[in-house]
CSV table of C-alpha atoms in Angstrom, one decimal:
chain,number,residue,atom,x,y,z
A,2,MET,CA,-8.6,34.8,19.6
A,3,ILE,CA,-10.2,31.8,17.7
A,4,PRO,CA,-7.0,29.4,15.9
A,5,GLN,CA,-7.3,29.4,11.9
A,6,LYS,CA,-8.9,26.8,10.3
A,7,GLU,CA,-5.9,25.2,8.8
A,8,ARG,CA,-5.9,25.1,4.8
A,9,ALA,CA,-3.7,22.7,2.2
A,10,ALA,CA,-2.8,19.9,4.3
A,11,GLY,CA,-2.9,18.1,1.4
A,12,LEU,CA,-0.2,19.4,0.2
A,13,ALA,CA,2.1,17.2,2.0
A,14,PHE,CA,1.1,14.3,-0.1
A,15,LEU,CA,2.9,15.7,-2.8
A,16,PRO,CA,6.4,14.5,-1.0
A,17,ILE,CA,5.4,11.3,-0.6
A,18,LEU,CA,4.4,11.2,-4.2
A,19,THR,CA,7.3,12.6,-5.6
A,20,THR,CA,9.7,9.9,-3.1
A,21,ILE,CA,7.4,6.8,-4.4
A,22,GLY,CA,7.4,7.8,-8.2
A,23,PHE,CA,11.0,7.9,-7.6
A,24,TYR,CA,11.7,4.5,-6.9
A,25,LEU,CA,9.5,3.5,-10.1
A,26,LEU,CA,12.4,5.7,-12.6
A,27,PRO,CA,14.3,3.8,-14.4
A,28,ALA,CA,17.6,2.2,-12.6
A,29,ASP,CA,19.8,4.8,-14.9
A,30,TRP,CA,17.9,7.8,-13.9
A,31,GLN,CA,17.9,6.8,-10.1
A,32,LEU,CA,21.7,8.0,-10.4
A,33,HIS,CA,21.7,11.6,-11.5
A,34,THR,CA,22.0,13.8,-8.5
A,35,ALA,CA,19.4,16.3,-10.0
A,36,VAL,CA,17.0,13.5,-10.0
A,37,GLN,CA,17.7,12.7,-6.2
A,38,PHE,CA,16.3,15.7,-5.1
A,39,VAL,CA,13.5,16.1,-6.8
A,40,PRO,CA,11.6,15.2,-3.8
A,41,GLN,CA,12.9,17.3,-1.4
A,42,LEU,CA,12.4,20.1,-4.1
A,43,THR,CA,8.6,19.0,-4.3
A,44,ALA,CA,8.4,19.1,-0.3
A,45,TYR,CA,9.8,22.7,0.3
A,46,ALA,CA,7.8,24.0,-2.8
A,47,ALA,CA,4.5,22.1,-1.0
A,48,LEU,CA,6.2,24.4,2.6
A,49,SER,CA,6.1,27.5,0.3
A,50,ALA,CA,2.4,26.7,-1.2
A,51,TRP,CA,1.0,25.7,2.1
A,52,ALA,CA,2.5,28.9,4.2
A,53,TYR,CA,1.2,30.9,1.5
A,54,LYS,CA,-2.8,29.6,2.5
A,55,ASN,CA,-2.2,29.8,5.8
A,56,GLY,CA,-1.7,31.8,8.8
A,57,ASP,CA,-0.4,31.6,12.3
A,58,LEU,CA,2.7,29.7,10.7
A,59,ARG,CA,4.8,29.6,13.7
A,60,HIS,CA,2.5,27.9,15.9
A,61,LYS,CA,1.5,25.3,13.2
A,62,LEU,CA,5.3,24.4,12.7
A,63,GLY,CA,5.7,24.6,16.8
A,64,LEU,CA,7.7,27.3,16.4
A,65,GLY,CA,7.1,29.3,18.9
A,66,PHE,CA,9.2,32.0,20.6
A,67,THR,CA,8.7,30.5,24.6
A,68,ASN,CA,9.7,26.8,23.3
A,69,ILE,CA,13.4,27.4,22.5
A,70,GLN,CA,14.9,27.6,25.8
A,71,SER,CA,12.9,24.0,27.1
A,72,GLY,CA,13.1,22.7,23.2
A,73,VAL,CA,16.7,22.8,23.3
A,74,THR,CA,17.7,21.4,26.7
A,75,ARG,CA,15.0,18.4,26.2
A,76,GLY,CA,16.5,17.5,22.4
A,77,THR,CA,19.8,18.1,23.3
A,78,ALA,CA,19.1,14.9,26.0
A,79,VAL,CA,17.8,12.6,23.2
A,80,GLY,CA,20.4,13.8,20.9
A,81,LEU,CA,22.9,12.3,23.6
A,82,THR,CA,21.1,9.5,23.2
A,83,LEU,CA,20.5,8.6,19.7
A,84,GLY,CA,23.9,9.6,19.3
A,85,ILE,CA,25.4,7.1,21.5
A,86,LEU,CA,22.9,4.0,20.5
A,87,ASN,CA,23.4,4.6,16.3
A,88,THR,CA,27.4,5.4,17.2
A,89,GLY,CA,27.8,1.9,18.3
A,90,VAL,CA,24.9,1.0,15.5
A,91,ILE,CA,27.4,1.9,13.1
A,92,LEU,CA,30.5,0.8,14.7
A,93,TYR,CA,29.6,-2.7,15.7
A,94,VAL,CA,26.2,-4.0,14.9
A,95,MET,CA,26.6,-2.8,10.9
A,96,PRO,CA,30.3,-4.5,10.4
A,97,ALA,CA,29.0,-7.5,11.5
A,98,LEU,CA,26.5,-7.9,9.0
A,99,GLY,CA,28.9,-7.7,6.6
A,100,VAL,CA,28.1,-3.7,6.2
A,101,ASP,CA,30.9,-2.1,4.4
A,102,ILE,CA,31.1,1.2,6.1
A,103,ASN,CA,34.3,3.0,5.1
A,104,PHE,CA,32.9,4.3,2.3
A,105,LEU,CA,31.4,7.4,5.0
A,106,SER,CA,34.8,9.0,4.6
A,107,GLN,CA,33.7,9.4,0.9
A,108,THR,CA,30.6,10.6,1.0
A,109,PRO,CA,29.6,14.8,0.4
A,110,HIS,CA,29.4,15.6,3.8
A,111,ALA,CA,32.8,14.3,4.9
A,112,GLN,CA,34.3,16.3,1.8
A,113,VAL,CA,32.8,19.3,3.5
A,114,PRO,CA,35.7,20.8,5.5
A,115,PHE,CA,35.3,20.7,8.9
A,116,TRP,CA,35.1,24.1,10.1
A,117,ILE,CA,32.1,24.3,8.0
A,118,MET,CA,30.4,21.8,9.3
A,119,MET,CA,30.9,21.8,12.9
A,120,PRO,CA,28.3,22.8,14.0
A,121,TRP,CA,27.1,25.5,10.9
A,122,PHE,CA,26.1,23.6,8.5
A,123,ILE,CA,25.0,20.4,10.8
A,124,ILE,CA,22.7,22.4,12.6
A,125,LEU,CA,21.8,24.1,9.1
A,126,ILE,CA,20.7,21.2,7.5
A,127,ALA,CA,19.0,19.9,11.0
A,128,MET,CA,16.5,22.8,11.0
A,129,ALA,CA,15.4,22.3,6.9
A,130,VAL,CA,15.2,18.6,7.4
A,131,GLU,CA,13.2,19.1,10.6
A,132,LEU,CA,10.7,21.8,9.2
A,133,ASN,CA,10.0,20.0,6.2
A,134,PHE,CA,9.4,16.1,8.0
A,135,ARG,CA,8.0,17.3,10.9
A,136,GLY,CA,7.0,20.8,11.1
A,137,PHE,CA,5.6,20.5,7.3
A,138,LEU,CA,4.9,16.9,6.1
A,139,LEU,CA,3.8,15.3,9.5
A,140,GLY,CA,2.2,17.7,10.8
A,141,ARG,CA,0.2,18.6,7.6
A,142,LEU,CA,-0.3,15.0,7.7
A,143,LEU,CA,-2.0,14.8,11.5
A,144,VAL,CA,-4.0,17.6,10.3
A,145,TRP,CA,-5.5,15.8,7.3
A,146,PHE,CA,-5.8,13.0,9.0
A,147,GLN,CA,-8.2,14.5,11.7
A,148,HIS,CA,-10.5,16.5,8.9
A,149,VAL,CA,-11.1,13.1,6.9
A,150,ARG,CA,-12.1,11.3,10.5
A,151,GLN,CA,-15.1,11.5,12.1
A,152,PRO,CA,-13.9,11.5,16.0
A,153,ASP,CA,-17.8,10.6,17.4
A,154,HIS,CA,-17.3,6.9,15.9
A,155,LEU,CA,-13.3,6.1,16.3
A,156,SER,CA,-12.6,3.8,19.0
A,157,ARG,CA,-9.7,4.8,20.9
A,158,THR,CA,-7.1,2.3,19.1
A,159,ARG,CA,-8.2,3.3,15.2
A,160,ILE,CA,-7.8,7.1,16.6
A,161,ARG,CA,-4.3,5.7,18.2
A,162,LEU,CA,-3.8,4.1,14.2
A,163,GLN,CA,-4.2,7.2,12.5
A,164,ALA,CA,-1.4,9.2,14.8
A,165,PHE,CA,0.9,6.4,13.7
A,166,LEU,CA,-0.2,6.1,10.5
A,167,PRO,CA,1.3,10.4,9.7
A,168,LEU,CA,4.2,9.7,12.2
A,169,SER,CA,5.2,6.0,10.3
A,170,LEU,CA,4.7,8.1,6.6
A,171,SER,CA,6.8,10.7,7.6
A,172,ALA,CA,9.5,8.5,8.6
A,173,LEU,CA,9.5,6.4,6.3
A,174,THR,CA,9.5,9.8,3.6
A,175,PHE,CA,12.6,10.6,5.3
A,176,SER,CA,14.7,7.7,5.5
A,177,PHE,CA,13.8,6.7,2.1
A,178,ASP,CA,14.5,10.3,0.5
A,179,PRO,CA,16.7,9.3,-2.2
A,180,PHE,CA,19.4,11.4,-1.7
A,181,MET,CA,19.8,9.3,2.3
A,182,VAL,CA,19.2,6.0,0.3
A,183,SER,CA,22.0,7.3,-2.3
A,184,THR,CA,24.6,8.6,0.4
A,185,PHE,CA,24.4,6.1,3.6
A,186,ARG,CA,23.2,3.1,1.6
A,187,ASP,CA,22.4,0.5,4.1
A,188,LEU,CA,23.0,2.8,6.6
A,189,HIS,CA,19.5,4.9,6.2
A,190,TRP,CA,18.0,2.5,7.9
A,191,ILE,CA,18.9,3.9,10.8
A,192,ALA,CA,16.8,6.9,9.4
A,193,VAL,CA,13.2,5.2,10.2
A,194,TRP,CA,13.5,4.9,14.1
A,195,ASP,CA,15.6,8.5,14.2
A,196,GLY,CA,12.2,9.7,12.3
A,197,LEU,CA,10.1,7.7,14.2
A,198,VAL,CA,11.9,9.4,18.0
A,199,TRP,CA,11.8,12.9,16.5
A,200,GLY,CA,8.4,12.6,14.9
A,201,TRP,CA,6.8,11.7,18.2
A,202,LEU,CA,8.5,14.0,20.3
A,203,TRP,CA,7.2,16.7,18.1
A,204,MET,CA,3.6,15.0,18.4
A,205,ARG,CA,4.0,15.6,22.2
A,206,MET,CA,5.4,18.6,22.6
A,207,HIS,CA,5.1,20.6,19.4
A,208,ASN,CA,8.0,22.2,19.8
A,209,LEU,CA,10.3,22.1,16.2
A,210,TYR,CA,13.3,23.7,18.7
A,211,THR,CA,13.0,19.9,20.3
A,212,VAL,CA,13.4,18.0,17.4
A,213,ILE,CA,15.5,20.4,15.7
A,214,ALA,CA,18.7,20.4,19.0
A,215,ALA,CA,17.7,16.3,19.1
A,216,HIS,CA,18.5,15.7,15.0
A,217,ALA,CA,21.8,18.3,15.3
A,218,VAL,CA,23.7,17.2,18.7
A,219,GLU,CA,23.2,13.1,17.4
A,220,VAL,CA,24.5,14.0,14.2
A,221,ILE,CA,27.3,16.4,15.7
A,222,LEU,CA,28.0,13.2,17.3
A,223,LEU,CA,28.3,11.0,15.1
A,224,TYR,CA,30.1,13.3,12.9
A,225,LEU,CA,32.5,13.5,15.5
A,226,ILE,CA,33.4,10.4,16.7
A,227,ILE,CA,32.9,8.7,13.5
A,228,ARG,CA,35.1,10.9,11.6
A,229,GLY,CA,37.5,10.9,14.2
A,230,ILE,CA,37.9,6.5,13.9
A,231,LEU,CA,37.6,6.7,10.0
A,232,SER,CA,40.3,9.6,8.8
């Protein structure tokens, strides 16, 4: 079976442009929760439009059923590693830099009942976020940059750059999502290296289950430890 040529990959630029546009708005507009969610809503609308125009979505998004077991196993290991690392950063590095982390006990996530967050809501969030930022955004940016290049005339360095640009764009768009910044304040920078690691995993394995598991396991670990310390 010959893979279908992908269409409408450029839709991935819509959430990027919407995120940039948010930070050009007046400061009082940026305070509204409804406005903060516009980039995410744009992303899911773009994902829906892209899905309508394309077939073989499971392959394009990295959701093949044969990848589940290996993806969850590898993702769990990565999630535990990042969770331990980022717990140390939040509990020790950020306070040393003068960042008060007590606000974490007042975030929307902290207000959700424990039995809902653990683990169901965390897993649901991880699935939605990774489908959006890695499966759709990163995947479509990689396709778009491949389409605009001329492989016969590119050096290896430039080819690597064309892979790094989509990876960086997806990670920065994820980290600077307005709701992310509003909720986690200075800690949103942690999402940059998380996004780079998860994006690299997706590029290397083309397995969305890996990054979903890594995301969910890391957040579960962070949630349990930090909730226990701040409660």
